[in-house]
Amino acid sequence: MKQTYLIKGMHCASCVRGVEEAIKKVPGVSDVSVSLPAETAMVEFDLEKVDDEKVFSAVSGIGYQAALKDNAGSDDLEKEKNKDLTRLKKKVVVSLFFGALIFWGSLVGQNFFLQLILATIVQFWAGLGFYKATLPALRHRTANMDTLITIGTSAAYGFSAVATLFPGLIAQAGIEPMPYFDVSVLVIGLILLGRYFEAKARAGTSEAIKKLIGLQAKTARIVKDGKEIDVPIEEVVVENVIRVRPGEKIPVDGEILEGGSSIDESMISGESIPVDKQKGDKVIGGTINKTGTFTYKATKVGSDTVLAQIIKLVGEAQASKAPIQRIVDLISSYFVPVVIILAIITFVVWYVFGPYPAFLLALLNTVAVLIIACPCAMGLATPTAIVVGVGKGAEKGILIKDAESLEIAHKINTVIFDKTGTLTNGKPVVTDVILVSEAYPESGKKDPGQARMTEARRDDILGLAASLEKGSEHSLAEAIIQKAESEKITLSKVEKFKATPGYGVEGEICKDKVFLGNRKLMEKEKIEIYDLRFKIEELESQGKTVMMLSVDGKLAGLIAVADTVKENTKEAVEKLQKMGIEVIMITGDNEKTANAIARQVGIKRVLAEVLPDQKEAEVKKIQAEGKVVAMVGDGINDAPALASANIGIAMGSGTDVAIESAGITLVSKDLRSVISAIELSKKTMRTIRMNLFWAFGYNVALIPVAMGVLYPFFGVLLNPIFASGAMALSSISVVSNSLLLKRVKI
Amino acid sequence: MGIISEDKIIVAIVGSLGIIFTWWFFLFKKEKETAVEKEVDIIVSGGYSPEVISIQKGKTTKINFIRKDSTDCLSEVVLPDFKIRKELPLNGKVTVEINPQKSGEFGFACRMNMYHGKIIVK
């Protein structure tokens, strides 16, 4: 057998020779080929004599390290599969051609001995695989589809061979010595044809993961000591500085150090519009740099990268089992033995009660029962749909943790959205800067002290506030500073800065005492708000947080800060509601702010002032109302709530895909992908149900027909050749139906 | 109705015995459990040998699948509870490492779910 190992510690060609020779010395090794750039050794050896440990110790004996390479030789696997397909094709062509000859021969009265030769070739060359699968299975006391085909075709072939070689013997038993070689040959031919098409179709089901693997870059251009060198992707380490030019693939995850560009992340997030990135922004390996050139620092490499984690997640989800599959498993564990029993019953009943020629009818009907039964369609019904569905999701930035999550998602009738960061952008921005004079001009007239401030400009308010906030760490401070920076306002020097948690900040700017904070701060400092409180209340009712700025004991202006609603939130909420799904918002904000945001996006039910640790309990309360709940959050702060919902949906930041508590992770921040995920689940489930209906319905309907239940009423019998055709079609139809999932719009 | 001929009686009796045998042969087999310490080779040929293995909870166990059967169905092994699906090249060895945290019985099967094996975690 062949095995690929990872070899660590090789630097030069002589290392390669050394490793090769060391492995070759292991008794039982027939061939070794070591690659320095790939750091691998391909070893061919005799399984009886050699195991991995022997190779490891041979390599470590000369000072290198060997390890098993995961996914080793996927190219070899591909080649082997193609070879298998070619072999299968040859068998199909020969069997069907011989079958046609025999069929034509039996019409025109051909020589039975010639038929016997052709049929023997097909039975034991083309059909060898069936025997090879059946005999060891019988040793395990298990039965499978091959068992049924082997028994069925052997019975037809065996009888025909005896009828050809010893016609007298058969005639003596009162049976017409008529061989049925066309049955055994065409049944094998058609079943192999079905397998050929099924194998071809099946290759298409795992296309998505192959595409993901294909996204991985092969090399990276590292900047070191002022020089740029191309290195294989495996050699890139964290902290390496990498340069990316326009049109190139970004090799690993990292953070932009210099330059900027527009980056196409559609392959990861499913979002078709390229994202603009600047210094400090994160980039994802596997995405494509469109326009600019930049350098960035690698932060995640190898199996830690977002892409590697997505591949792992998708692979795992495709291997998992949907709950609906459990019942199928139970049925299929009894299926083959039951079919064999039905075949025996068919033979006995036809032989004992059937019309003349009873034996021949009994034989042909028994063969038909064995051949028509198709356990493989049942076995393929669920997994093929799951593999295609999960793959389709990954293409759209919807990462499904397991088949169970995909199955549950279609039952959702309530979606709870966390507010901050999910419905909103999660970053407060300055929405209003209001001068006292603008908001309430008369106040200036009433109070002479205010007059000075009426002359102040809007920029001054923002400048003073930003100068003060420079020293603060409050999240609102960042919004004000950013606004001032974006408007290119020069900040002033602050003296005697002091922050009072729960109130605000203060300091001296140009000898003026300046306060910035909430109403409590103003009250504490005995600064009059006058009728401006109406304006403050108005802003607050819009969900904004209002900060007041006073200069020299007088109110100078207001700055309102709010978290903005994401662009597509309203549309997504409306669509969900149209689908008959109740949308609920959950937030730690006060009711006023919460209601304001809810109104903006059209959400009717709001759970406000819920502390992070209470979210889980709120989710459970809603479940207790009998709802199937999806909780949508960022997956970090609300992990317990996500885990307790029927399904947790994490809106990823695009960097943390392996969110454990979430059944579904959405790479994109667009809320519409929640709808896509539910749609995907609905469509996958529809495909699974359709597949199961066909697979079961097919067996339930046609096995009795093959047994001959229609014969007493309509004189209808099922020819075993038709049975094999139908059975081949059933597997193909199930796989093809799953493939149709690739085309659905979500 | 006339008298049922001898051959028909024989066919009926042999058939009935066949039914009983089939039921017994496939559905009443005793599972032989192989206790595994650290690593086990499972030969994939017409099924899995050993078919039932028992391993310890919380310990990493290496399972090497060695496929010697060209049946297409066996070309993939699926351990759904561990979310593992691996292609098995013919005459190749594919290692799967599991570290179960729950005890119980976990099945594995070929991709068409026709051949089965079981991992018992104790």
PDB file of C-alpha atoms in Angstrom, chain B:
ATOM      1  CA  MET B   1     -58.717 -28.984  -5.133  1.00  0.00           C
ATOM      2  CA  GLY B   2     -56.842 -32.133  -5.746  1.00  0.00           C
ATOM      3  CA  ILE B   3     -54.188 -33.627  -3.562  1.00  0.00           C
ATOM      4  CA  ILE B   4     -51.088 -31.463  -3.285  1.00  0.00           C
ATOM      5  CA  SER B   5     -48.210 -33.268  -4.900  1.00  0.00           C
ATOM      6  CA  GLU B   6     -45.138 -34.358  -2.964  1.00  0.00           C
ATOM      7  CA  ASP B   7     -42.722 -31.890  -4.570  1.00  0.00           C
ATOM      8  CA  LYS B   8     -44.938 -28.994  -3.597  1.00  0.00           C
ATOM      9  CA  ILE B   9     -44.910 -30.134   0.017  1.00  0.00           C
ATOM     10  CA  ILE B  10     -41.133 -30.413  -0.063  1.00  0.00           C
ATOM     11  CA  VAL B  11     -40.773 -26.928  -1.584  1.00  0.00           C
ATOM     12  CA  ALA B  12     -43.103 -25.515   1.060  1.00  0.00           C
ATOM     13  CA  ILE B  13     -41.189 -27.146   3.902  1.00  0.00           C
ATOM     14  CA  VAL B  14     -37.755 -26.179   2.537  1.00  0.00           C
ATOM     15  CA  GLY B  15     -39.072 -22.656   1.931  1.00  0.00           C
ATOM     16  CA  SER B  16     -40.319 -22.341   5.480  1.00  0.00           C
ATOM     17  CA  LEU B  17     -37.019 -23.582   6.823  1.00  0.00           C
ATOM     18  CA  GLY B  18     -35.281 -21.110   4.527  1.00  0.00           C
ATOM     19  CA  ILE B  19     -37.293 -18.266   6.000  1.00  0.00           C
ATOM     20  CA  ILE B  20     -36.448 -19.280   9.550  1.00  0.00           C
ATOM     21  CA  PHE B  21     -32.793 -19.721   8.635  1.00  0.00           C
ATOM     22  CA  THR B  22     -32.606 -16.319   6.929  1.00  0.00           C
ATOM     23  CA  TRP B  23     -34.159 -14.617   9.947  1.00  0.00           C
ATOM     24  CA  TRP B  24     -31.841 -16.385  12.352  1.00  0.00           C
ATOM     25  CA  PHE B  25     -28.736 -16.005  10.202  1.00  0.00           C
ATOM     26  CA  PHE B  26     -28.951 -12.262   9.640  1.00  0.00           C
ATOM     27  CA  LEU B  27     -30.838 -10.965  12.641  1.00  0.00           C
ATOM     28  CA  PHE B  28     -29.769 -13.189  15.491  1.00  0.00           C
ATOM     29  CA  LYS B  29     -26.047 -12.983  15.273  1.00  0.00           C
ATOM     30  CA  LYS B  30     -23.993 -12.451  18.366  1.00  0.00           C
ATOM     31  CA  GLU B  31     -21.786  -9.435  18.288  1.00  0.00           C
ATOM     32  CA  LYS B  32     -18.221 -10.146  19.164  1.00  0.00           C
ATOM     33  CA  GLU B  33     -16.739  -7.195  20.924  1.00  0.00           C
ATOM     34  CA  THR B  34     -13.054  -6.367  20.585  1.00  0.00           C
ATOM     35  CA  ALA B  35     -11.635  -4.295  23.397  1.00  0.00           C
ATOM     36  CA  VAL B  36      -9.228  -1.652  22.112  1.00  0.00           C
ATOM     37  CA  GLU B  37      -6.562   0.063  24.175  1.00  0.00           C
ATOM     38  CA  LYS B  38      -4.972   2.685  21.955  1.00  0.00           C
ATOM     39  CA  GLU B  39      -5.090   1.645  18.351  1.00  0.00           C
ATOM     40  CA  VAL B  40      -6.934  -0.835  16.195  1.00  0.00           C
ATOM     41  CA  ASP B  41      -6.788  -1.937  12.582  1.00  0.00           C
ATOM     42  CA  ILE B  42     -10.192  -2.504  11.064  1.00  0.00           C
ATOM     43  CA  ILE B  43     -10.095  -4.512   7.867  1.00  0.00           C
ATOM     44  CA  VAL B  44     -12.744  -3.354   5.434  1.00  0.00           C
ATOM     45  CA  SER B  45     -13.794  -6.316   3.373  1.00  0.00           C
ATOM     46  CA  GLY B  46     -17.428  -7.279   3.002  1.00  0.00           C
ATOM     47  CA  GLY B  47     -17.967  -5.422   6.235  1.00  0.00           C
ATOM     48  CA  TYR B  48     -15.726  -4.391   9.056  1.00  0.00           C
ATOM     49  CA  SER B  49     -13.469  -6.720  11.060  1.00  0.00           C
ATOM     50  CA  PRO B  50     -13.583  -6.336  13.921  1.00  0.00           C
ATOM     51  CA  GLU B  51     -17.134  -5.126  13.618  1.00  0.00           C
ATOM     52  CA  VAL B  52     -17.683  -4.065  17.202  1.00  0.00           C
ATOM     53  CA  ILE B  53     -14.941  -2.412  19.192  1.00  0.00           C
ATOM     54  CA  SER B  54     -15.038  -1.090  22.698  1.00  0.00           C
ATOM     55  CA  ILE B  55     -12.917   1.875  23.684  1.00  0.00           C
ATOM     56  CA  GLN B  56     -12.508   4.007  26.747  1.00  0.00           C
ATOM     57  CA  LYS B  57     -14.196   7.304  27.407  1.00  0.00           C
ATOM     58  CA  GLY B  58     -11.950  10.357  27.408  1.00  0.00           C
ATOM     59  CA  LYS B  59      -9.041   8.546  25.779  1.00  0.00           C
ATOM     60  CA  THR B  60      -7.806   9.092  22.264  1.00  0.00           C
ATOM     61  CA  THR B  61      -8.134   5.974  20.186  1.00  0.00           C
ATOM     62  CA  LYS B  62      -6.680   5.518  16.721  1.00  0.00           C
ATOM     63  CA  ILE B  63      -8.763   3.509  14.324  1.00  0.00           C
ATOM     64  CA  ASN B  64      -7.014   2.445  11.135  1.00  0.00           C
ATOM     65  CA  PHE B  65      -9.344   1.485   8.340  1.00  0.00           C
ATOM     66  CA  ILE B  66      -7.661  -0.768   5.796  1.00  0.00           C
ATOM     67  CA  ARG B  67      -9.878  -1.383   2.793  1.00  0.00           C
ATOM     68  CA  LYS B  68      -9.304  -4.597   0.906  1.00  0.00           C
ATOM     69  CA  ASP B  69     -12.630  -4.814  -0.862  1.00  0.00           C
ATOM     70  CA  SER B  70     -13.251  -3.064  -4.153  1.00  0.00           C
ATOM     71  CA  THR B  71     -16.986  -2.659  -3.514  1.00  0.00           C
ATOM     72  CA  ASP B  72     -17.764   0.965  -4.276  1.00  0.00           C
ATOM     73  CA  CYS B  73     -20.074   1.282  -1.309  1.00  0.00           C
ATOM     74  CA  LEU B  74     -17.214   0.582   1.083  1.00  0.00           C
ATOM     75  CA  SER B  75     -15.037   3.306  -0.430  1.00  0.00           C
ATOM     76  CA  GLU B  76     -16.133   5.708   2.259  1.00  0.00           C
ATOM     77  CA  VAL B  77     -16.579   5.228   5.968  1.00  0.00           C
ATOM     78  CA  VAL B  78     -18.880   7.492   7.955  1.00  0.00           C
ATOM     79  CA  LEU B  79     -18.803   7.954  11.723  1.00  0.00           C
ATOM     80  CA  PRO B  80     -21.731  10.334  12.037  1.00  0.00           C
ATOM     81  CA  ASP B  81     -21.550  10.824  15.790  1.00  0.00           C
ATOM     82  CA  PHE B  82     -17.950  11.949  15.469  1.00  0.00           C
ATOM     83  CA  LYS B  83     -18.699  13.878  12.303  1.00  0.00           C
ATOM     84  CA  ILE B  84     -16.123  11.970  10.336  1.00  0.00           C
ATOM     85  CA  ARG B  85     -16.450  10.954   6.715  1.00  0.00           C
ATOM     86  CA  LYS B  86     -13.328   9.527   5.122  1.00  0.00           C
ATOM     87  CA  GLU B  87     -12.556   8.111   1.745  1.00  0.00           C
ATOM     88  CA  LEU B  88     -10.811   4.781   1.949  1.00  0.00           C
ATOM     89  CA  PRO B  89      -8.434   4.087  -0.906  1.00  0.00           C
ATOM     90  CA  LEU B  90      -8.276   0.432  -1.908  1.00  0.00           C
ATOM     91  CA  ASN B  91      -5.451  -1.322  -0.033  1.00  0.00           C
ATOM     92  CA  GLY B  92      -4.714   1.917   1.777  1.00  0.00           C
ATOM     93  CA  LYS B  93      -4.742   2.751   5.420  1.00  0.00           C
ATOM     94  CA  VAL B  94      -6.744   5.675   6.702  1.00  0.00           C
ATOM     95  CA  THR B  95      -6.420   6.648  10.328  1.00  0.00           C
ATOM     96  CA  VAL B  96      -9.223   8.198  12.293  1.00  0.00           C
ATOM     97  CA  GLU B  97      -8.628   9.523  15.782  1.00  0.00           C
ATOM     98  CA  ILE B  98     -11.464   9.832  18.220  1.00  0.00           C
ATOM     99  CA  ASN B  99     -11.661  10.980  21.772  1.00  0.00           C
ATOM    100  CA  PRO B 100     -15.202  10.310  22.964  1.00  0.00           C
ATOM    101  CA  GLN B 101     -16.423  12.260  25.958  1.00  0.00           C
ATOM    102  CA  LYS B 102     -19.694  10.374  26.286  1.00  0.00           C
ATOM    103  CA  SER B 103     -20.211   6.709  26.846  1.00  0.00           C
ATOM    104  CA  GLY B 104     -22.667   4.781  24.728  1.00  0.00           C
ATOM    105  CA  GLU B 105     -22.881   2.960  21.434  1.00  0.00           C
ATOM    106  CA  PHE B 106     -21.937   4.771  18.266  1.00  0.00           C
ATOM    107  CA  GLY B 107     -22.391   3.194  14.886  1.00  0.00           C
ATOM    108  CA  PHE B 108     -20.326   3.625  11.772  1.00  0.00           C
ATOM    109  CA  ALA B 109     -21.210   2.591   8.264  1.00  0.00           C
ATOM    110  CA  CYS B 110     -20.280   2.740   4.627  1.00  0.00           C
ATOM    111  CA  ARG B 111     -21.561   5.643   2.588  1.00  0.00           C
ATOM    112  CA  MET B 112     -24.739   3.860   1.511  1.00  0.00           C
ATOM    113  CA  ASN B 113     -25.346   2.741   5.047  1.00  0.00           C
ATOM    114  CA  MET B 114     -25.281  -0.912   4.075  1.00  0.00           C
ATOM    115  CA  TYR B 115     -22.343  -2.212   6.076  1.00  0.00           C
ATOM    116  CA  HIS B 116     -22.260  -1.430   9.746  1.00  0.00           C
ATOM    117  CA  GLY B 117     -19.879  -1.436  12.653  1.00  0.00           C
ATOM    118  CA  LYS B 118     -20.132  -0.198  16.176  1.00  0.00           C
ATOM    119  CA  ILE B 119     -17.959   1.620  18.667  1.00  0.00           C
ATOM    120  CA  ILE B 120     -18.883   1.030  22.276  1.00  0.00           C
ATOM    121  CA  VAL B 121     -17.545   3.712  24.582  1.00  0.00           C
ATOM    122  CA  LYS B 122     -17.188   2.609  28.174  1.00  0.00           C
TER     123      LYS B 122
END
